[in-house]
PDB file of C-alpha atoms and ligand atoms in Angstrom:
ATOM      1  CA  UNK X   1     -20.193   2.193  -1.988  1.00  0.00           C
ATOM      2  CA  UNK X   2     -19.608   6.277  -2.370  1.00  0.00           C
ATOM      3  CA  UNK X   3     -20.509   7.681   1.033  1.00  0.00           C
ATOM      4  CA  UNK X   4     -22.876  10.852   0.796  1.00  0.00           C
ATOM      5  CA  UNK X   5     -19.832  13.689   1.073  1.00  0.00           C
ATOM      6  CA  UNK X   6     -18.090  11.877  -1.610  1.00  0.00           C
ATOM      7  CA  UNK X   7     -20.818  12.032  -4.403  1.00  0.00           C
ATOM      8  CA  UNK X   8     -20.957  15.690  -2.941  1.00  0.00           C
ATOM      9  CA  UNK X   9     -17.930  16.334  -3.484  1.00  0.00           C
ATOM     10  CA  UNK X  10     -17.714  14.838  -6.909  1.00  0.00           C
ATOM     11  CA  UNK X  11     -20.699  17.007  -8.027  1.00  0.00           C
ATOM     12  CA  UNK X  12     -18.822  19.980  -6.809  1.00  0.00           C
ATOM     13  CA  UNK X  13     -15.577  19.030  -8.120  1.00  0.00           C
ATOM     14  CA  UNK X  14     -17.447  19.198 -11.376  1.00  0.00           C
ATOM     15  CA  UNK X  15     -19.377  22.385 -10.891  1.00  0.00           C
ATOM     16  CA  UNK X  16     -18.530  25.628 -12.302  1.00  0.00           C
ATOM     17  CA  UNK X  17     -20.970  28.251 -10.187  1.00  0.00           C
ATOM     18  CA  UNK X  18     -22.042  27.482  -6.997  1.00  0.00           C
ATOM     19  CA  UNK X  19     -24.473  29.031  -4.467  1.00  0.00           C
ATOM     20  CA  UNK X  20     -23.800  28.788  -0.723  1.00  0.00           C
ATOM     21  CA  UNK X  21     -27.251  29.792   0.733  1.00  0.00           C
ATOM     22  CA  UNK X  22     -26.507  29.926   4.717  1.00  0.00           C
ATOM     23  CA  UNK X  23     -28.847  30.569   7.860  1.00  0.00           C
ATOM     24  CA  UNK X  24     -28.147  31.113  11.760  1.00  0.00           C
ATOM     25  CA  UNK X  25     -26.984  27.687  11.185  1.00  0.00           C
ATOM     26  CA  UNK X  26     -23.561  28.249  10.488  1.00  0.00           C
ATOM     27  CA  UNK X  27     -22.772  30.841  13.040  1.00  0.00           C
ATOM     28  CA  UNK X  28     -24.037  28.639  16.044  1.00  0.00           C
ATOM     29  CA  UNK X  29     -20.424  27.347  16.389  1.00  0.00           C
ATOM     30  CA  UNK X  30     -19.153  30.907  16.426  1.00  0.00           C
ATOM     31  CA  UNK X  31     -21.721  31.197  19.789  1.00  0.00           C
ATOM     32  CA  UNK X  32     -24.410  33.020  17.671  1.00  0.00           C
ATOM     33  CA  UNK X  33     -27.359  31.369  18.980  1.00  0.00           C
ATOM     34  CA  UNK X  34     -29.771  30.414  16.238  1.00  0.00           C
ATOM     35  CA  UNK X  35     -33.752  30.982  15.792  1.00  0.00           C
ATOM     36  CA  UNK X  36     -35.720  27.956  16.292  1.00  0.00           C
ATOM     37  CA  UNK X  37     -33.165  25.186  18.006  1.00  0.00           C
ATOM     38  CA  UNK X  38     -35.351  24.032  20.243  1.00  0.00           C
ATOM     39  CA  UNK X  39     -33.329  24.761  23.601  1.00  0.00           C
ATOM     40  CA  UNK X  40     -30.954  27.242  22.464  1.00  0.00           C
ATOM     41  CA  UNK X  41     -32.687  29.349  19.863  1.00  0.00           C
ATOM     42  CA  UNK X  42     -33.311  33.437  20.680  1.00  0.00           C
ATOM     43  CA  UNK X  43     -37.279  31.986  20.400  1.00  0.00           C
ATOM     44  CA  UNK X  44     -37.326  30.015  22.660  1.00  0.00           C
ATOM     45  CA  UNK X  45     -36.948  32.826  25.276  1.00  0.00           C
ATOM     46  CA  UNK X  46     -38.396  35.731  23.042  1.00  0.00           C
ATOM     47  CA  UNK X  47     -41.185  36.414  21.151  1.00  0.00           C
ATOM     48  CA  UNK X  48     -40.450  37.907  17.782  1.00  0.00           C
ATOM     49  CA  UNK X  49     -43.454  39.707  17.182  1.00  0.00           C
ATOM     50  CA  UNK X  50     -42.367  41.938  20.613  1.00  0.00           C
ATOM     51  CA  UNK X  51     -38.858  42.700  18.737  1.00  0.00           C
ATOM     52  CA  UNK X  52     -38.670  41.925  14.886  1.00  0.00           C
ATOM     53  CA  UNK X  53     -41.257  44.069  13.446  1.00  0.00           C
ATOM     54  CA  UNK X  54     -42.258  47.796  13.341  1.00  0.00           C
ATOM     55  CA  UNK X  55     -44.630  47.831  15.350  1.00  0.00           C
ATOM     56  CA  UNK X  56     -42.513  46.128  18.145  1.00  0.00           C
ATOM     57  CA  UNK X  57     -40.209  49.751  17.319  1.00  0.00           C
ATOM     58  CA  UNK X  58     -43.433  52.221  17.274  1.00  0.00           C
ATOM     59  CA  UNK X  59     -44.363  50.491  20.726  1.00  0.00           C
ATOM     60  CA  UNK X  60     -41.082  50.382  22.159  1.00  0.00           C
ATOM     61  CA  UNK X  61     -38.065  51.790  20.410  1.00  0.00           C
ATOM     62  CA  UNK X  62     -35.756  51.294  23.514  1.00  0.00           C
ATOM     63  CA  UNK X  63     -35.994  48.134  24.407  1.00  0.00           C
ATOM     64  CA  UNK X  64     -35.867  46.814  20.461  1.00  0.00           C
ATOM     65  CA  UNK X  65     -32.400  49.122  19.951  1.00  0.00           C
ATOM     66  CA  UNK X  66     -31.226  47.985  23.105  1.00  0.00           C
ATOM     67  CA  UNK X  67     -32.021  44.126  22.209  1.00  0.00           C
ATOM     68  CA  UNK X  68     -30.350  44.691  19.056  1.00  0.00           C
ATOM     69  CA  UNK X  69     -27.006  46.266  20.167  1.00  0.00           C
ATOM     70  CA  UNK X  70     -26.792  43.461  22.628  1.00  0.00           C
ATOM     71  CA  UNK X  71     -26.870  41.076  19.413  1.00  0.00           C
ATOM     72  CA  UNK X  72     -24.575  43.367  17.642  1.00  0.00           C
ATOM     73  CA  UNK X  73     -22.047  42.413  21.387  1.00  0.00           C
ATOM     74  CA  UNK X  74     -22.787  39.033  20.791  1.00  0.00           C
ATOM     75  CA  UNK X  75     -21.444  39.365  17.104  1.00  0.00           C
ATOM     76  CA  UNK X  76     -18.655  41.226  18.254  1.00  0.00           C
ATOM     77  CA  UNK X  77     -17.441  38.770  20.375  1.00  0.00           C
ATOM     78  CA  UNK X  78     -18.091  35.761  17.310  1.00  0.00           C
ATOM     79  CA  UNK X  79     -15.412  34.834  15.331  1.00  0.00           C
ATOM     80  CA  UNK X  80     -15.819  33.350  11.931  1.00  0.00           C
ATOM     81  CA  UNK X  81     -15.632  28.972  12.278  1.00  0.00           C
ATOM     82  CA  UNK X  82     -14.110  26.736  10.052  1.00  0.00           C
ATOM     83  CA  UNK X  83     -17.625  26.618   7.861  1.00  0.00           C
ATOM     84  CA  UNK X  84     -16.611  30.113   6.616  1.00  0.00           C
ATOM     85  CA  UNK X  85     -13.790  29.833   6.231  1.00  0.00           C
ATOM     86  CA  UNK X  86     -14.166  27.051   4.322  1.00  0.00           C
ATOM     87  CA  UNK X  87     -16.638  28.663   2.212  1.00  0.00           C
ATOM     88  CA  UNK X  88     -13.377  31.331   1.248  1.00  0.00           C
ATOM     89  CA  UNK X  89     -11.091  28.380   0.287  1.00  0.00           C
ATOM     90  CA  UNK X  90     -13.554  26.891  -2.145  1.00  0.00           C
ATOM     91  CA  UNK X  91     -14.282  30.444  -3.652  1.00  0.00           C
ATOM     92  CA  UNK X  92     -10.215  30.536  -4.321  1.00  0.00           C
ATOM     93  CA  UNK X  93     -11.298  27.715  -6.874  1.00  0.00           C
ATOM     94  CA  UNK X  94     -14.731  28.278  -8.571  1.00  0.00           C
ATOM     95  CA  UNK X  95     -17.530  31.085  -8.694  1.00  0.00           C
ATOM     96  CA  UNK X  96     -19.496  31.033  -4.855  1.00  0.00           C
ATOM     97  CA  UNK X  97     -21.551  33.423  -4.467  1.00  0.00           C
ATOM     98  CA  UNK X  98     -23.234  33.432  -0.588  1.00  0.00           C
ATOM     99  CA  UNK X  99     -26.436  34.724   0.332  1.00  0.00           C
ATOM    100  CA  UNK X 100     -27.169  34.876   3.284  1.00  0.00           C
ATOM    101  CA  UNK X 101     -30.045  35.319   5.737  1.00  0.00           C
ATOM    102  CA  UNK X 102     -27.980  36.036   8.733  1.00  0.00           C
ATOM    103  CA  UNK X 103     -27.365  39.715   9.914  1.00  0.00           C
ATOM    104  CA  UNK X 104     -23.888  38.881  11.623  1.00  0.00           C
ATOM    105  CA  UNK X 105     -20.673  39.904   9.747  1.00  0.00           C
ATOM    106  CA  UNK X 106     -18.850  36.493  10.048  1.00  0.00           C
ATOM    107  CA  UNK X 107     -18.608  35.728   6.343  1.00  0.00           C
ATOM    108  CA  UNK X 108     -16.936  38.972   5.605  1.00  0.00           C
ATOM    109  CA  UNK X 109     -14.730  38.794   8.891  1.00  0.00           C
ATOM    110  CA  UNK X 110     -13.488  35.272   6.961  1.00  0.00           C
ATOM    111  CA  UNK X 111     -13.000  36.677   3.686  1.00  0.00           C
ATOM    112  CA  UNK X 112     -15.921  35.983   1.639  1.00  0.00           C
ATOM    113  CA  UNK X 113     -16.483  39.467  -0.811  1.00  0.00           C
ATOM    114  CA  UNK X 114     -19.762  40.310  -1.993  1.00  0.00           C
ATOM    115  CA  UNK X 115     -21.950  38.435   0.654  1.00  0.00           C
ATOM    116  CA  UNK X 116     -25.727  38.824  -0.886  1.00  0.00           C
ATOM    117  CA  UNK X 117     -27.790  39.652   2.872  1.00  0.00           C
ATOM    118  CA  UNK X 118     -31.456  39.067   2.347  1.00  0.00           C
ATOM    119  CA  UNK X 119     -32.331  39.926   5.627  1.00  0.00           C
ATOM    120  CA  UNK X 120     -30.008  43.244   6.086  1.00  0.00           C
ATOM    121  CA  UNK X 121     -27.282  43.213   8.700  1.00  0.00           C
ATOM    122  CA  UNK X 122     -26.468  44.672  12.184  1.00  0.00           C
ATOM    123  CA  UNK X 123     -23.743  46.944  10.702  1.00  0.00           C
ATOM    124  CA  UNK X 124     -25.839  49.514   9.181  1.00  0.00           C
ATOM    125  CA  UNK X 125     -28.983  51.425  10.934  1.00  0.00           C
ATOM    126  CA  UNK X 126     -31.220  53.250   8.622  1.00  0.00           C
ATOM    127  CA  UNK X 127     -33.905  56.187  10.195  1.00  0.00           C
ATOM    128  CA  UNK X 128     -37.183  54.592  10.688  1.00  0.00           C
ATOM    129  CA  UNK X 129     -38.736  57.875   9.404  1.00  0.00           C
ATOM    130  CA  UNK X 130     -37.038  58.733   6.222  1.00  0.00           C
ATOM    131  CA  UNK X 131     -34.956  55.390   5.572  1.00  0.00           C
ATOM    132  CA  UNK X 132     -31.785  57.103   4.986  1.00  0.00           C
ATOM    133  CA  UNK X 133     -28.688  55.150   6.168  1.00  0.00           C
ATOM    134  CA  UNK X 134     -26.233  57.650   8.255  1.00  0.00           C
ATOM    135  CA  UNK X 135     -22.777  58.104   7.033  1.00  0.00           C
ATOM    136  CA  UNK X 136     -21.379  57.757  10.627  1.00  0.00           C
ATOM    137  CA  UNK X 137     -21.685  54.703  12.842  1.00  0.00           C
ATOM    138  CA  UNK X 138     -24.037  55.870  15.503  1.00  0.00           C
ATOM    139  CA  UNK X 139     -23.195  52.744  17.800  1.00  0.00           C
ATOM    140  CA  UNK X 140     -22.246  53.281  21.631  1.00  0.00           C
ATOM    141  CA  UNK X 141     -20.054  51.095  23.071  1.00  0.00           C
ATOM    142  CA  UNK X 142     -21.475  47.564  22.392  1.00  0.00           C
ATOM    143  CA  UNK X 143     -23.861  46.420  25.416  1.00  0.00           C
ATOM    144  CA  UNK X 144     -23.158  42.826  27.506  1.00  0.00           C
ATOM    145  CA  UNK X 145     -26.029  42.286  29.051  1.00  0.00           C
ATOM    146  CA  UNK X 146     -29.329  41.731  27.065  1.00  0.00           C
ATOM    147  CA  UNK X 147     -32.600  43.110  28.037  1.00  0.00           C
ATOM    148  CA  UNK X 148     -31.739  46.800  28.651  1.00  0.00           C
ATOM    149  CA  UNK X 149     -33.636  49.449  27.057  1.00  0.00           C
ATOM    150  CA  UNK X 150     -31.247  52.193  25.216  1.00  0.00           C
ATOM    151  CA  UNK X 151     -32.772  54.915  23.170  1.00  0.00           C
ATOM    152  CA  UNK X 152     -32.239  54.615  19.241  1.00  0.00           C
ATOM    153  CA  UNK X 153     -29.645  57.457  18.247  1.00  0.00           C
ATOM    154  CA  UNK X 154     -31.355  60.273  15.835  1.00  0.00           C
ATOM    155  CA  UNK X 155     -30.964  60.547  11.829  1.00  0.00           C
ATOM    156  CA  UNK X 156     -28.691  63.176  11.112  1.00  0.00           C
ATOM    157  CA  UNK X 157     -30.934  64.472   8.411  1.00  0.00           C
ATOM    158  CA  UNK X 158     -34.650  64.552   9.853  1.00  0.00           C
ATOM    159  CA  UNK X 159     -34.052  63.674  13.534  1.00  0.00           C
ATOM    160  CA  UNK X 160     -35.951  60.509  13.114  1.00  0.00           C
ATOM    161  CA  UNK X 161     -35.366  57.331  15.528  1.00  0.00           C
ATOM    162  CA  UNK X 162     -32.840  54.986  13.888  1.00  0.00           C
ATOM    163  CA  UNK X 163     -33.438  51.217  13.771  1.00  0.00           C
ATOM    164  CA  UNK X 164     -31.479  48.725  12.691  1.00  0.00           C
ATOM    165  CA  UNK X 165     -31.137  47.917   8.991  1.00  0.00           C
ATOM    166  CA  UNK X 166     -32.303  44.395   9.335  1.00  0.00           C
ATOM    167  CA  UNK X 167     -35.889  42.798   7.613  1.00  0.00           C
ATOM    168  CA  UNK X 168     -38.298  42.189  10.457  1.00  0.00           C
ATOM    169  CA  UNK X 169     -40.889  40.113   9.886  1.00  0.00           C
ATOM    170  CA  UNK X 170     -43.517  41.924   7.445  1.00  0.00           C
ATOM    171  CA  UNK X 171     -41.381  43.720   5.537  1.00  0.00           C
ATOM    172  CA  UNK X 172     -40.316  43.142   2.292  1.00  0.00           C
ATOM    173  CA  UNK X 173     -36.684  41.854   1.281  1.00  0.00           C
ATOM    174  CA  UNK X 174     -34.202  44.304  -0.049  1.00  0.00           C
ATOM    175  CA  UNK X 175     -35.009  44.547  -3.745  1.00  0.00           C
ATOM    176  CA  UNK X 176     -31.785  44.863  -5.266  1.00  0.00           C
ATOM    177  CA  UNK X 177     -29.995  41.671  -2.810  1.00  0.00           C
ATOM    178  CA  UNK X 178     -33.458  39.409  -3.567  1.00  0.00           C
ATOM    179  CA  UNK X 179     -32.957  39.755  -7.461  1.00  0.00           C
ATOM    180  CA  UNK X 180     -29.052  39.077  -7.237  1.00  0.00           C
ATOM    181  CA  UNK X 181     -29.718  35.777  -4.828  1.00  0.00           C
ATOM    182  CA  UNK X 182     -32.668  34.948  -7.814  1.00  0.00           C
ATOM    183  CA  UNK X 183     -29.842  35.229 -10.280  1.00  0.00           C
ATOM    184  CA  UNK X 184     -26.936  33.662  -8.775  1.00  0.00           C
ATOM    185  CA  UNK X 185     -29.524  30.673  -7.655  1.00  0.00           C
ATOM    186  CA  UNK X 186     -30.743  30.355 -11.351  1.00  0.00           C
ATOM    187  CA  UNK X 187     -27.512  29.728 -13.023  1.00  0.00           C
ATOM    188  CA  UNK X 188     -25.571  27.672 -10.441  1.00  0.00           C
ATOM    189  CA  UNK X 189     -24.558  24.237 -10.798  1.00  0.00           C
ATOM    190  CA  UNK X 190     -25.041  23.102  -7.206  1.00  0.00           C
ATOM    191  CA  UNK X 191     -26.597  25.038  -3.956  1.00  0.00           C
ATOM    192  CA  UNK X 192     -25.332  24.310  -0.564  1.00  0.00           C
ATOM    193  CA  UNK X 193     -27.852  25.111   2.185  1.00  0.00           C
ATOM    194  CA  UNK X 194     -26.204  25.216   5.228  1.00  0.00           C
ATOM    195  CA  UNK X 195     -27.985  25.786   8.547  1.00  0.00           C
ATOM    196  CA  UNK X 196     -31.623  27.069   7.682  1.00  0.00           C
ATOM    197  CA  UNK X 197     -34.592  25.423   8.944  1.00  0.00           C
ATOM    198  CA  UNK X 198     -36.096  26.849   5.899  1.00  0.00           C
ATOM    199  CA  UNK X 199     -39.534  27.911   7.436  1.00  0.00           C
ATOM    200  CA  UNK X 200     -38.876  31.750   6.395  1.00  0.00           C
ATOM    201  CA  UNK X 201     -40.177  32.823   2.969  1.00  0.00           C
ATOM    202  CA  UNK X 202     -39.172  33.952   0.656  1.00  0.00           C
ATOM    203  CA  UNK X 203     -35.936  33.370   1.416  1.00  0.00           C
ATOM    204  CA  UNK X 204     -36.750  29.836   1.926  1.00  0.00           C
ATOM    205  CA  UNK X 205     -37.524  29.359  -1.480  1.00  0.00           C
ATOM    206  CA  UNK X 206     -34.006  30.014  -2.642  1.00  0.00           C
ATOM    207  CA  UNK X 207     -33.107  26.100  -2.516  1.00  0.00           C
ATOM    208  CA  UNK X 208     -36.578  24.760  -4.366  1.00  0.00           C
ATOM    209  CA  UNK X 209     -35.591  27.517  -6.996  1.00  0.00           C
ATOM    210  CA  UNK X 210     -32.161  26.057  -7.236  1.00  0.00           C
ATOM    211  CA  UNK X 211     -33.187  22.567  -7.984  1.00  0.00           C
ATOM    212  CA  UNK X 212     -36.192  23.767  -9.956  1.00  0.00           C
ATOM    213  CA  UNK X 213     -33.642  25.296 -12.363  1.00  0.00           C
ATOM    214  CA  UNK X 214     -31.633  21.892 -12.334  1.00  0.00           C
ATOM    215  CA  UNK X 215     -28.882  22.414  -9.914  1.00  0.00           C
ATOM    216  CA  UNK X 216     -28.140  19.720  -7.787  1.00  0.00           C
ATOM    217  CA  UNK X 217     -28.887  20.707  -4.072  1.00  0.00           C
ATOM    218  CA  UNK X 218     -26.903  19.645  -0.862  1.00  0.00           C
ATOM    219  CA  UNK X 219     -28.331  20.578   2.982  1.00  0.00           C
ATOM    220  CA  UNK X 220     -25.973  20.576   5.977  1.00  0.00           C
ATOM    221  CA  UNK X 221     -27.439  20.244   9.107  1.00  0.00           C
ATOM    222  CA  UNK X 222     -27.673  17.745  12.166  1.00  0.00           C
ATOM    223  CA  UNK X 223     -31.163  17.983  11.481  1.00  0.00           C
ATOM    224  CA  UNK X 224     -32.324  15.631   8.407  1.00  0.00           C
ATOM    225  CA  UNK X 225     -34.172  18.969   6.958  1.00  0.00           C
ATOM    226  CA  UNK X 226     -35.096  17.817   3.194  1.00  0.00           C
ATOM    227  CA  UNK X 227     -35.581  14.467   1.613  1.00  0.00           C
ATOM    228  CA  UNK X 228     -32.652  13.122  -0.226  1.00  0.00           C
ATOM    229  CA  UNK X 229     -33.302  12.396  -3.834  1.00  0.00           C
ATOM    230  CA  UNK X 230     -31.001  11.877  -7.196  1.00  0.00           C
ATOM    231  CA  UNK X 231     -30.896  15.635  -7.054  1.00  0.00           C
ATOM    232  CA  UNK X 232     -30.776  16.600  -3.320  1.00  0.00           C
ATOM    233  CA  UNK X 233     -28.447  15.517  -0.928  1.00  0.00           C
ATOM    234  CA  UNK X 234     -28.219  15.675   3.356  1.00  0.00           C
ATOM    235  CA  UNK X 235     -25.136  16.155   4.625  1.00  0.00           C
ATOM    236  CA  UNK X 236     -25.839  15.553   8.726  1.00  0.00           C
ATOM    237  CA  UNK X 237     -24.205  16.838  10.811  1.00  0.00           C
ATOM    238  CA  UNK X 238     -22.418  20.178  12.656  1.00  0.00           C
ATOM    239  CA  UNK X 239     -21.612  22.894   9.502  1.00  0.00           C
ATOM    240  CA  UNK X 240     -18.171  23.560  11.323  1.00  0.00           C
ATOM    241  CA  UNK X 241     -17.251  19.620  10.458  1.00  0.00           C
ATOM    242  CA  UNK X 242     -19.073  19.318   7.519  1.00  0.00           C
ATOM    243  CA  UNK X 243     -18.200  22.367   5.508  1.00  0.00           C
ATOM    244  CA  UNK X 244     -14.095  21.643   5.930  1.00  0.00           C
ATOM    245  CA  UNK X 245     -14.461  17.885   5.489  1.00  0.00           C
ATOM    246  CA  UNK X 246     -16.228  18.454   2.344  1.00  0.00           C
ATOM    247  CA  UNK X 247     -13.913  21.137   1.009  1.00  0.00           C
ATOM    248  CA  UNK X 248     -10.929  19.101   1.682  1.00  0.00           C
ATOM    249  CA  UNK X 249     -12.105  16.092   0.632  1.00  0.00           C
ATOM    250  CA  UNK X 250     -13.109  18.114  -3.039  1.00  0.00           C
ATOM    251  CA  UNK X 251      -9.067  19.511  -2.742  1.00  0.00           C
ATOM    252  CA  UNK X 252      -8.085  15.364  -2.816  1.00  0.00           C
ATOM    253  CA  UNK X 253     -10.177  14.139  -5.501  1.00  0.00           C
ATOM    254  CA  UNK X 254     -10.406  16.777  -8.081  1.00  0.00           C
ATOM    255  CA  UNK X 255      -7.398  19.000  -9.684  1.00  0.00           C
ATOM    256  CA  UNK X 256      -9.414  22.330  -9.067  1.00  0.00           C
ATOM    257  CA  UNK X 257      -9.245  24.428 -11.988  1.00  0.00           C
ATOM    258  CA  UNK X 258      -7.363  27.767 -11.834  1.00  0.00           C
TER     259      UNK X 258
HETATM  260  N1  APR W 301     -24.436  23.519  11.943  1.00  0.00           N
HETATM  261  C1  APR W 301     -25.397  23.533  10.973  1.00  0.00           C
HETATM  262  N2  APR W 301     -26.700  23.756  11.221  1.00  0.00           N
HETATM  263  C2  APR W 301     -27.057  23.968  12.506  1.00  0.00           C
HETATM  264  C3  APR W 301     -26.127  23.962  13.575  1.00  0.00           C
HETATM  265  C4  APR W 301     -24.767  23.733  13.240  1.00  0.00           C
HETATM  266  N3  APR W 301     -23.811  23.699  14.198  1.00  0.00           N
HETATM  267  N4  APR W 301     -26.814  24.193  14.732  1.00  0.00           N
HETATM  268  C5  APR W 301     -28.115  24.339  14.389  1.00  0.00           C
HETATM  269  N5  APR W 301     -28.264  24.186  13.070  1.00  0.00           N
HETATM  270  C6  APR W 301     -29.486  24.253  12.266  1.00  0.00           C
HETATM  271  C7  APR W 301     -30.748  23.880  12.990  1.00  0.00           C
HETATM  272  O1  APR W 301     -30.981  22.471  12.911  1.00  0.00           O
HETATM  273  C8  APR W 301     -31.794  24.657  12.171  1.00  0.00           C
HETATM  274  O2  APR W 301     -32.261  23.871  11.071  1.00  0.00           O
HETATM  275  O3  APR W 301     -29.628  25.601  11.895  1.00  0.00           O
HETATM  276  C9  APR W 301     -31.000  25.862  11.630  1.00  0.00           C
HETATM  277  C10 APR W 301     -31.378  27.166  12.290  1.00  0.00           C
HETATM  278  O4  APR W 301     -32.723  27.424  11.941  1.00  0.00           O
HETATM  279  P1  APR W 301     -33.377  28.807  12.431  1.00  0.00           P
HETATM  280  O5  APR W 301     -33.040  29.013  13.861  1.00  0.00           O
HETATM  281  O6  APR W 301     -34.804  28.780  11.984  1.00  0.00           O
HETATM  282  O7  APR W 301     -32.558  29.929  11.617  1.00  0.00           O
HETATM  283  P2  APR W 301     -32.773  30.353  10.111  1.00  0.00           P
HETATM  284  O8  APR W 301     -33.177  29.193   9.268  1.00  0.00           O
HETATM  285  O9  APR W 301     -31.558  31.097   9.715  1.00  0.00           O
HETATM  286  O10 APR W 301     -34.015  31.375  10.249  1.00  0.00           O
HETATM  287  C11 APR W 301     -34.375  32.115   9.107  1.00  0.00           C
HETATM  288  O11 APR W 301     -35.828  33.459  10.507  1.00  0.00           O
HETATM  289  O12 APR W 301     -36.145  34.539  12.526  1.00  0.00           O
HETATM  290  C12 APR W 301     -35.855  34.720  11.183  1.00  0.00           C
HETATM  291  O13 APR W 301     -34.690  36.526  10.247  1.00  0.00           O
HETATM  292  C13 APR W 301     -34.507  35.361  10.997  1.00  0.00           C
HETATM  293  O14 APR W 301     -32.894  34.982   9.215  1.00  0.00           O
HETATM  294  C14 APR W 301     -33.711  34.336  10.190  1.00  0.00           C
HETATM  295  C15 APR W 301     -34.804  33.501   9.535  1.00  0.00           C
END
């Protein structure tokens, strides 16, 4: 009887592209704290419409830029876990492109090159007034402690409040990273979803276009998030065990092609 990972790993062992299509997920290990985990997640003790949109900004600009360089501290302290770096060893043997929905940096920080971010990322503030994106960092130091209200540093151009260069909720995705993900996800073999609850569209819609363009689709997550089929597979379990396990266990049964 071939356990799940192994037919898994078989299918990817045979594939040519594949997607890796992540969420907060995979950076819980790393100490990130994830959305909606029911104990852990930033949710439970915020409320997103008070910090992830623009009006939360127009309301309060301090205490969303202050919120956000504490989770920019949190990131800083992160180190990539053995999910992404995992990801890197299995791009040394076949064509992975990630997208990602997480803002964090921890897919670069392990290697993986041309990370598609749907959702922006923490590295890069843009001016909330004309959108430009400032050639200099304007960070201070990174913040510890969460909660405090900093003011947003001014655009060097129109002396507009910068925000951070993340997607809150209401906005649209960034064009030109949306239509790559569509691409990549259209012409893959097999899609690995790896810790997404997959309750935020349109990003969420990245797997059901995968297997809707015949790829074969695998989640990995303690939680049983899909339901397996001959096309879609549940890997349960932590990404940080499951990732490796299934990368090694592809190294063992298939002479990946160079
Ligand atoms: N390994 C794998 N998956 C995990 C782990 C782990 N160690 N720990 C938790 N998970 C799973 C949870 O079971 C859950 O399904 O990760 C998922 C996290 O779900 P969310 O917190 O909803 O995060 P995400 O799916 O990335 O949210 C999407 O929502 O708030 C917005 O912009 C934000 O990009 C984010 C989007």
């Amino acid at each position: 009887m071939t356990s799940t990972i192994e037919a898994v790993a078989t299918l990817i062992g045979d594939a040519k592209r594949i997607v890796v299509f992540t969420g907060a997920g995979i950076s819980a290990e790393s100490g990130i704290p994830t959305f909606r985990d029911p104990l852990t997640g930033i949710w439970a003790r915020h409320d997103p419409e008070k910090l992830e949109t623009a009006s939360a900004f127009r309301a309060d600009a301090a205490l969303v830029w202050g919120w956000y360089l504490w989770r920019r501290a949190q990131v800083a302290r992160a180190e990539p876990n053995a999910a992404h770096l995992a990801i890197v060893q299995l791009a040394k043997t076949r064509e992975v492109t990630v997208v990602t929905q997480n803002i964090d940096d921890l897919h670069e920080r392990a290697g993986s090159t041309d990370v598609i971010h749907l959702h922006g990322s923490l590295a890069q503030p843009k001016c909330f007034a004309c959108h430009r994106i400032p050639a200099e960092q304007p960070f201070e130091n990174p913040i510890a402690s969460e909660g405090l209200r900093i003011e947003p540093p001014r655009c060097p151009r129109c002396k507009g409040k910068l925000r951070p260069g993340v997607v809150w909720f209401g906005e649209d995705l960034p064009a030109a990273a949306w239509k790559r993900a569509i691409l990549a996800t259209k012409g893959c073999d097999v899609l690995l979803s790896i810790g997404t609850s997959g309750v935020v569209f349109p990003a969420a819609e990245i797997p059901i276009i995968a297997q809707q363009s015949g790829a074969y689709v695998v989640h990995i997550n303690p939680a049983p998030v899909a339901h397996q089929s001959s096309r879609v597979f549940c890997l349960i379990g932590r990404a940080a065990e499951q990732v490796p396990a299934l990368v090694s266990l592809i190294g063992s049964t298939h002479l990946l092609p160079h």
